[in-house]
XYZ file of C-alpha atoms in Angstrom:
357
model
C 16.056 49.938 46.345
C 18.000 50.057 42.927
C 19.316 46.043 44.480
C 15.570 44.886 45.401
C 15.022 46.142 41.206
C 17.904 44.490 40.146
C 16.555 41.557 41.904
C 13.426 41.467 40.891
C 14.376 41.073 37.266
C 16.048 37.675 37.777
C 14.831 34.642 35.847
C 15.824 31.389 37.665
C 14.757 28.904 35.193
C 13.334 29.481 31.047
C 12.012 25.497 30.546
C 11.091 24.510 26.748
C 8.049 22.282 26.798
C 6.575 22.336 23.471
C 7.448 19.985 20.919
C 9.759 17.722 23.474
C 12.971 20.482 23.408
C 14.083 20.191 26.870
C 17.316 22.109 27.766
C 20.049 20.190 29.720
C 21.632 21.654 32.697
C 24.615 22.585 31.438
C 23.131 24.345 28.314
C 21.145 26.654 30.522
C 23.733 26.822 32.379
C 25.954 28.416 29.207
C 23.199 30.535 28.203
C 23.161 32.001 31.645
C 26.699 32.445 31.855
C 27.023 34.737 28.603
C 23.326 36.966 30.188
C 24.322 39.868 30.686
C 21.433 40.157 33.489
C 21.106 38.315 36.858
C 20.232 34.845 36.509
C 20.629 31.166 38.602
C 19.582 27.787 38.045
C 18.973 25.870 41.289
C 17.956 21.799 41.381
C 18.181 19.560 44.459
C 21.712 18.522 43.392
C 23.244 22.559 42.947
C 22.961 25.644 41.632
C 24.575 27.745 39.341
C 24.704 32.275 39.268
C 25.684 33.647 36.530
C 28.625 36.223 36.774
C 26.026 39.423 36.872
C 24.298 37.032 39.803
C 27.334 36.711 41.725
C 28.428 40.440 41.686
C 24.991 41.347 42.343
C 24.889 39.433 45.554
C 28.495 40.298 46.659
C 27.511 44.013 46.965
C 24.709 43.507 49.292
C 25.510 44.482 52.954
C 22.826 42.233 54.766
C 23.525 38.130 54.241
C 19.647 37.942 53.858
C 17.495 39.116 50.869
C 14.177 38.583 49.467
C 13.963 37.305 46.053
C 11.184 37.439 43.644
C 11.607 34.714 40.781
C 9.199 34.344 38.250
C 8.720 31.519 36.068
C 8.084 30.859 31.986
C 5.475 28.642 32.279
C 3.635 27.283 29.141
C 1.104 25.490 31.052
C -0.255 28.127 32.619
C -3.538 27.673 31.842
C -3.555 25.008 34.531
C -2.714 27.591 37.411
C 0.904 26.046 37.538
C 3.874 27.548 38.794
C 2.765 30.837 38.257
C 5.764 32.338 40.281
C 7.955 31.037 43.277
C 8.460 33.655 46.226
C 11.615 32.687 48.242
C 14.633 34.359 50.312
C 18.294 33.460 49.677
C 20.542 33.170 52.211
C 24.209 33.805 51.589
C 27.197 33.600 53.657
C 30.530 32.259 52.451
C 30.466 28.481 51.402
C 26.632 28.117 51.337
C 23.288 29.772 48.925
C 19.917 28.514 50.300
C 16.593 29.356 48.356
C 13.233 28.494 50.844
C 10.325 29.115 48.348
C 6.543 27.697 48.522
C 3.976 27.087 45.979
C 0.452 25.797 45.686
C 1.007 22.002 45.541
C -3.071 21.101 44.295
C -2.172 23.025 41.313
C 0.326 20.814 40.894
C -1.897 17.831 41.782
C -4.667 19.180 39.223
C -2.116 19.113 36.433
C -1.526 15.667 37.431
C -4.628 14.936 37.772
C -5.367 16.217 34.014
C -2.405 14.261 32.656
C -3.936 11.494 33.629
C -7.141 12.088 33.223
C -5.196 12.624 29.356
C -3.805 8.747 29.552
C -6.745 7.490 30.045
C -8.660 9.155 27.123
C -5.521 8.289 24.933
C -5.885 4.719 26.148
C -9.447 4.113 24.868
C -8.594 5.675 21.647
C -6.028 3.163 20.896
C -8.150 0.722 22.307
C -10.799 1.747 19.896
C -8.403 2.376 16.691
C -6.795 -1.252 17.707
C -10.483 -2.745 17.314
C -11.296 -0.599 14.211
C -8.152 -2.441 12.582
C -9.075 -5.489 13.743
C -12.558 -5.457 12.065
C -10.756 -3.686 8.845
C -8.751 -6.301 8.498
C -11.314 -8.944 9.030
C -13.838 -6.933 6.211
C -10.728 -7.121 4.098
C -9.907 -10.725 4.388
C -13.479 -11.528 3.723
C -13.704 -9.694 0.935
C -10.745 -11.725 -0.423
C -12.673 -14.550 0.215
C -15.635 -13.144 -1.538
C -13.462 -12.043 -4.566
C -12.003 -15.431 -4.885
C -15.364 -17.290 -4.675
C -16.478 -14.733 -7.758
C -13.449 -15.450 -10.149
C -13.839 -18.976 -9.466
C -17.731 -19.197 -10.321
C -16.730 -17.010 -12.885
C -14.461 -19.447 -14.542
C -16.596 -22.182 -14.136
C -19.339 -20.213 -16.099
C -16.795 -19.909 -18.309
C -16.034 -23.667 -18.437
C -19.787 -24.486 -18.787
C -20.633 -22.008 -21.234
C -17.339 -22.796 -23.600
C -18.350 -26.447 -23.542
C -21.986 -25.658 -24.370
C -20.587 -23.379 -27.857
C -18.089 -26.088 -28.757
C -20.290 -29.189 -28.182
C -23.994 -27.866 -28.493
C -24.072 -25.336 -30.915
C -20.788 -26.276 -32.823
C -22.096 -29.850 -33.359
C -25.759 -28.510 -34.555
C -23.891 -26.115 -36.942
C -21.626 -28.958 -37.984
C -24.883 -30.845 -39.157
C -25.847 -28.038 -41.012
C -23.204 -27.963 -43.031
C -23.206 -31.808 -43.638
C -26.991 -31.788 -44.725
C -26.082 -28.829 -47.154
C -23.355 -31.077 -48.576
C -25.536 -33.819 -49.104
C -25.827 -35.184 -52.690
C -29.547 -35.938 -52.722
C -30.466 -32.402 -52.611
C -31.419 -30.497 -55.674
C -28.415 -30.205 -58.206
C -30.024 -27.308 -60.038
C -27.643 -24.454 -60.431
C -29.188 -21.558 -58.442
C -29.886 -24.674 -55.253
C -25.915 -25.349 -55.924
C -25.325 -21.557 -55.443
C -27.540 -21.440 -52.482
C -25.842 -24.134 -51.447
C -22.607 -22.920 -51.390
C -23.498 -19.759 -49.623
C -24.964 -21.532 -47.021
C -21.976 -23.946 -46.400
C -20.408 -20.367 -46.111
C -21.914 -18.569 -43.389
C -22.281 -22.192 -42.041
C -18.508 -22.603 -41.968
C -17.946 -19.334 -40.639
C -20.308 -19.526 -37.829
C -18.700 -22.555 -36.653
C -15.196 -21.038 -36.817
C -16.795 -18.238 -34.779
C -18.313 -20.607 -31.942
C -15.228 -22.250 -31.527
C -13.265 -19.497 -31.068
C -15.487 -18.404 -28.755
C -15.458 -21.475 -26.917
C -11.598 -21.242 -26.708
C -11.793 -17.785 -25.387
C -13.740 -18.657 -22.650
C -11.898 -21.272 -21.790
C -9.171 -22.921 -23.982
C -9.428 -26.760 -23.546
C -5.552 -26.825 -23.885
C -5.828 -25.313 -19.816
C -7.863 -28.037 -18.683
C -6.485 -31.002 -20.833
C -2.871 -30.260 -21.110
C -1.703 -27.966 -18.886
C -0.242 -23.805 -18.072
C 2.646 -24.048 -20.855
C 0.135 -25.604 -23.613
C -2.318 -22.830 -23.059
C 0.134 -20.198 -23.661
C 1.661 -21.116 -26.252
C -1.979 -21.464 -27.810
C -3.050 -17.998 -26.372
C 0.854 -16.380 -27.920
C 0.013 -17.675 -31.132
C -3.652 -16.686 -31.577
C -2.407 -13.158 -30.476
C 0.678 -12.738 -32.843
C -1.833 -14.125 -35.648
C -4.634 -11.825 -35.337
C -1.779 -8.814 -34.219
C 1.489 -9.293 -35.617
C 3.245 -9.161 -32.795
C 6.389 -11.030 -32.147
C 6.051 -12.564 -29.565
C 8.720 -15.026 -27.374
C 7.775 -18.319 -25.197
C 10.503 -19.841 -23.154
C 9.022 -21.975 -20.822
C 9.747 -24.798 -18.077
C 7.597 -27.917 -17.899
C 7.332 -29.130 -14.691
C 6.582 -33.202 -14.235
C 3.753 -32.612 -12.173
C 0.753 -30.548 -12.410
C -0.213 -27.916 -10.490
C -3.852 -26.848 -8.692
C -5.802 -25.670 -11.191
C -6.596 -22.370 -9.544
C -3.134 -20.867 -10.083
C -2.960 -21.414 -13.639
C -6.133 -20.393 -14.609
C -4.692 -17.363 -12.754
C -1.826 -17.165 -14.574
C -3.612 -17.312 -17.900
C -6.046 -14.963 -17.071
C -3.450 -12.183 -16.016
C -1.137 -12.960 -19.112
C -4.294 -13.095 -21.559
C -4.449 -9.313 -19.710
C -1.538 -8.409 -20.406
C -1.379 -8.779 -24.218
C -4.802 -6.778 -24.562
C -2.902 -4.113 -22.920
C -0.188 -4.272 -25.321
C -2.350 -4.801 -27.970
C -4.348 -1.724 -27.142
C -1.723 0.879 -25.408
C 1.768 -0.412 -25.717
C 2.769 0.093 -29.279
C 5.147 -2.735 -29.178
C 6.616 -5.245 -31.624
C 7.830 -7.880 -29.795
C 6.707 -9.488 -26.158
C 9.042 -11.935 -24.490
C 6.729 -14.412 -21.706
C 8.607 -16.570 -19.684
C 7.845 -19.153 -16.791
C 10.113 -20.427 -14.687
C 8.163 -23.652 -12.721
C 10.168 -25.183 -10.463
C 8.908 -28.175 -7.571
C 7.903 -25.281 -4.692
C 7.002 -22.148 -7.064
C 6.242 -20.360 -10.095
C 7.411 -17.208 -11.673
C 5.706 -15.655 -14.690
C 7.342 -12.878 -16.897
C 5.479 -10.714 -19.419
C 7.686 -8.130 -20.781
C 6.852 -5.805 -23.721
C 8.955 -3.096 -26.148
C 6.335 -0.978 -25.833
C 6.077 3.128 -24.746
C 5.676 2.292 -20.994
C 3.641 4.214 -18.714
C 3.436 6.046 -15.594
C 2.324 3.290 -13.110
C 0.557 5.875 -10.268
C -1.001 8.567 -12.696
C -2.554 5.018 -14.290
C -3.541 3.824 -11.208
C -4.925 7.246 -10.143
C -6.960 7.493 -13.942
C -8.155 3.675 -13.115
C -9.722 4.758 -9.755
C -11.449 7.806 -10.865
C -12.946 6.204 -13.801
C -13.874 3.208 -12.089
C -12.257 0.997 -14.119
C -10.825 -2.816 -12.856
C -7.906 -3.389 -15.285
C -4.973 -3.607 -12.910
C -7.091 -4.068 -10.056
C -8.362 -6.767 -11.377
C -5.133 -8.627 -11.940
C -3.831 -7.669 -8.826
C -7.078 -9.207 -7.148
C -6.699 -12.409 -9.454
C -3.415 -13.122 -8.105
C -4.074 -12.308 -4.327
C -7.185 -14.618 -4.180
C -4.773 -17.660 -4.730
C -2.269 -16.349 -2.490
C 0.500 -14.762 -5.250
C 2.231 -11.732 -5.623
C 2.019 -9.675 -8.939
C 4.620 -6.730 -9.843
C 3.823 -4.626 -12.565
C 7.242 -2.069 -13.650
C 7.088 0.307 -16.224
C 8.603 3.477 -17.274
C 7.525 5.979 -19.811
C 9.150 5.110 -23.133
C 11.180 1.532 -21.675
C 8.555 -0.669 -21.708
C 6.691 -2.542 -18.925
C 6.905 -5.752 -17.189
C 4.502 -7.484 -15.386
C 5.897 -10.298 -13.147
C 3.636 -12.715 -10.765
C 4.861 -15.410 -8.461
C 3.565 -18.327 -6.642
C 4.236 -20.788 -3.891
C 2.486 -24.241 -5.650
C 0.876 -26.798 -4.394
C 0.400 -29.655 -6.395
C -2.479 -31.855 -7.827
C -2.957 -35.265 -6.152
């Protein structure tokens, strides 16, 4: 009786399914060895008792003896392997273990697992497709984005050409007809006069500048390097800033679309520094060489935290760095922006060319 208890407490196997930690044989086979109770492992290759086993077995007087072994089971719920009920057999070379269990539990739990497959199967099918049309709504809005900037510029174009020629030239009349020596030379129409020619002049200088903002002629008639320069030296005029060009001409012109790009990202970039950087000098250099272009703004300025920015962008729905980023990905370029708190920042864009024809 006190063997058939001793017995009864034996644990032939303790298996670790959850989270993938699956004991090796001779592990299990160490932790068994140091039990202090009764315990065996037994595959189709051997088996293994533990010392407490072995002398447990040794002191029975009949070679045949039921065994109850039960079974740590974490899928249970299923009905599987809810205990094995076997007899050893010993004698002296040989231990034999006959044992039975219910084999459509075992098929249900197949059945389930792949019943599981199946279900994971569509969902990858269906997460595959949902990044598939993600992508897709993604590219097209890249499309979309690009077709805005460049109506946008052209709007620009129009528009600047409209101040400059239009409205500049009407004003420029103006002035000439207020000039003109047949009108009255009494003193107060002199003084009128002169006022006049004033606000004249002055609302020409405005219109032009205007017209330059929106879209320096430089860009279109002369080229990337021209328009800089133009854009460095209206901002270190109306500024003070000190600000650096070193720049590489290349012999041949590139698409238009890039360098409008360019400009638009660098003219960015100084109204940030203008506005947040607290700098005193700016160095901009551009490297264009025959295959690709690399554009350098760096400032002196306090820096900034790039993600807390980015974060403070989003949640205010504001476009700055977005926008530039967008800019330079609708024409196929890469922008970098670096910065840390109280060293500065850089922002850095590159592009593969292809050239005018």
């Amino acid at each position: 009786m006190q063997c058939l208890q001793h017995l009864n407490s034996v644990v032939a196997a303790k298996i670790a399914i959850d989270g993938g930690l699956v004991l090796g044989n001779a592990g299990f086979s160490r932790l068994l060895e140091g039990n202090p109770d009764a315990g065996t492992r037994i595959d189709v290759r051997d088996h293994f008792l533990n010392p407490s086993f072995s002398q447990l077995l040794a002191v029975q007087s009949s070679g045949v003896q039921p065994v109850f072994i039960g079974i740590l089971n974490l899928a249970d719920k299923h009905g599987i392997g809810r205990s094995l009920i076997g007899t050893v057999h010993r004698d002296d070379r040989h231990l034999t273990l006959m044992a039975e269990y219910d084999v459509d539990d075992m098929e249900r739990l197949n059945a389930h697992v792949i019943d599981l497959n199946v279900e994971l199967a569509e969902v990858q099918r269906n997460l595959a497709r949902a990044n598939r049309t993600l992508q897709g709504s993604r590219n097209q809005l890249k499309v979309l984005a690009g077709g805005v900037l460049e109506m946008q510029e052209c709007e620009r174009r129009i528009l600047a050409y409209e101040l400059h020629e239009e409205l500049g030239q009407s004003l420029a009349a103006v002035m000439i007809n207020l000039k003109s020596p047949v009108r009255s030379a009494s003193q107060q129409h002199v003084e009128l006069d002169a006022q006049a020619v004033e606000m004249v002049n002055d609302a020409l200088h405005q219109v032009r500048r205007l017209a330059h903002t929106l879209r320096p002629a430089a860009l279109d008639d002369l080229g990337l390097v021209p328009a800089l320069r133009w854009l460095a030296q209206q901002t270190q005029a109306r500024n003070g800033l000190a600000i650096e060009v070193t720049a590489t001409e290349a012999l041949v012109r590139v698409e238009s679309r890039p360098e409008t790009v360019c400009f638009r990202v660098v003219e960015e970039a100084l109204s940030n520094v203008v506005r947040h950087a607290k700098a005193t000098t700016v160095k901009l250099v551009l490297d264009q060489g025959v295959n690709d272009m690399v554009l350098g703004v760096h400032d002196n300025g306090v820096g900034f935290d790039l993600a807390l920015v980015r974060d403070r962008t989003a949640a205010l729905g504001g476009i700055g760095l977005l926008g530039m980023e967008e800019r330079v990905s609708s024409v196929g370029g890469q922008l970098e922006i670096l910065s840390t708190p109280g060293a500065g920042t850089t922002v850095r864009l590159h592009f593969v060319l292809a050239h005018r024809t």
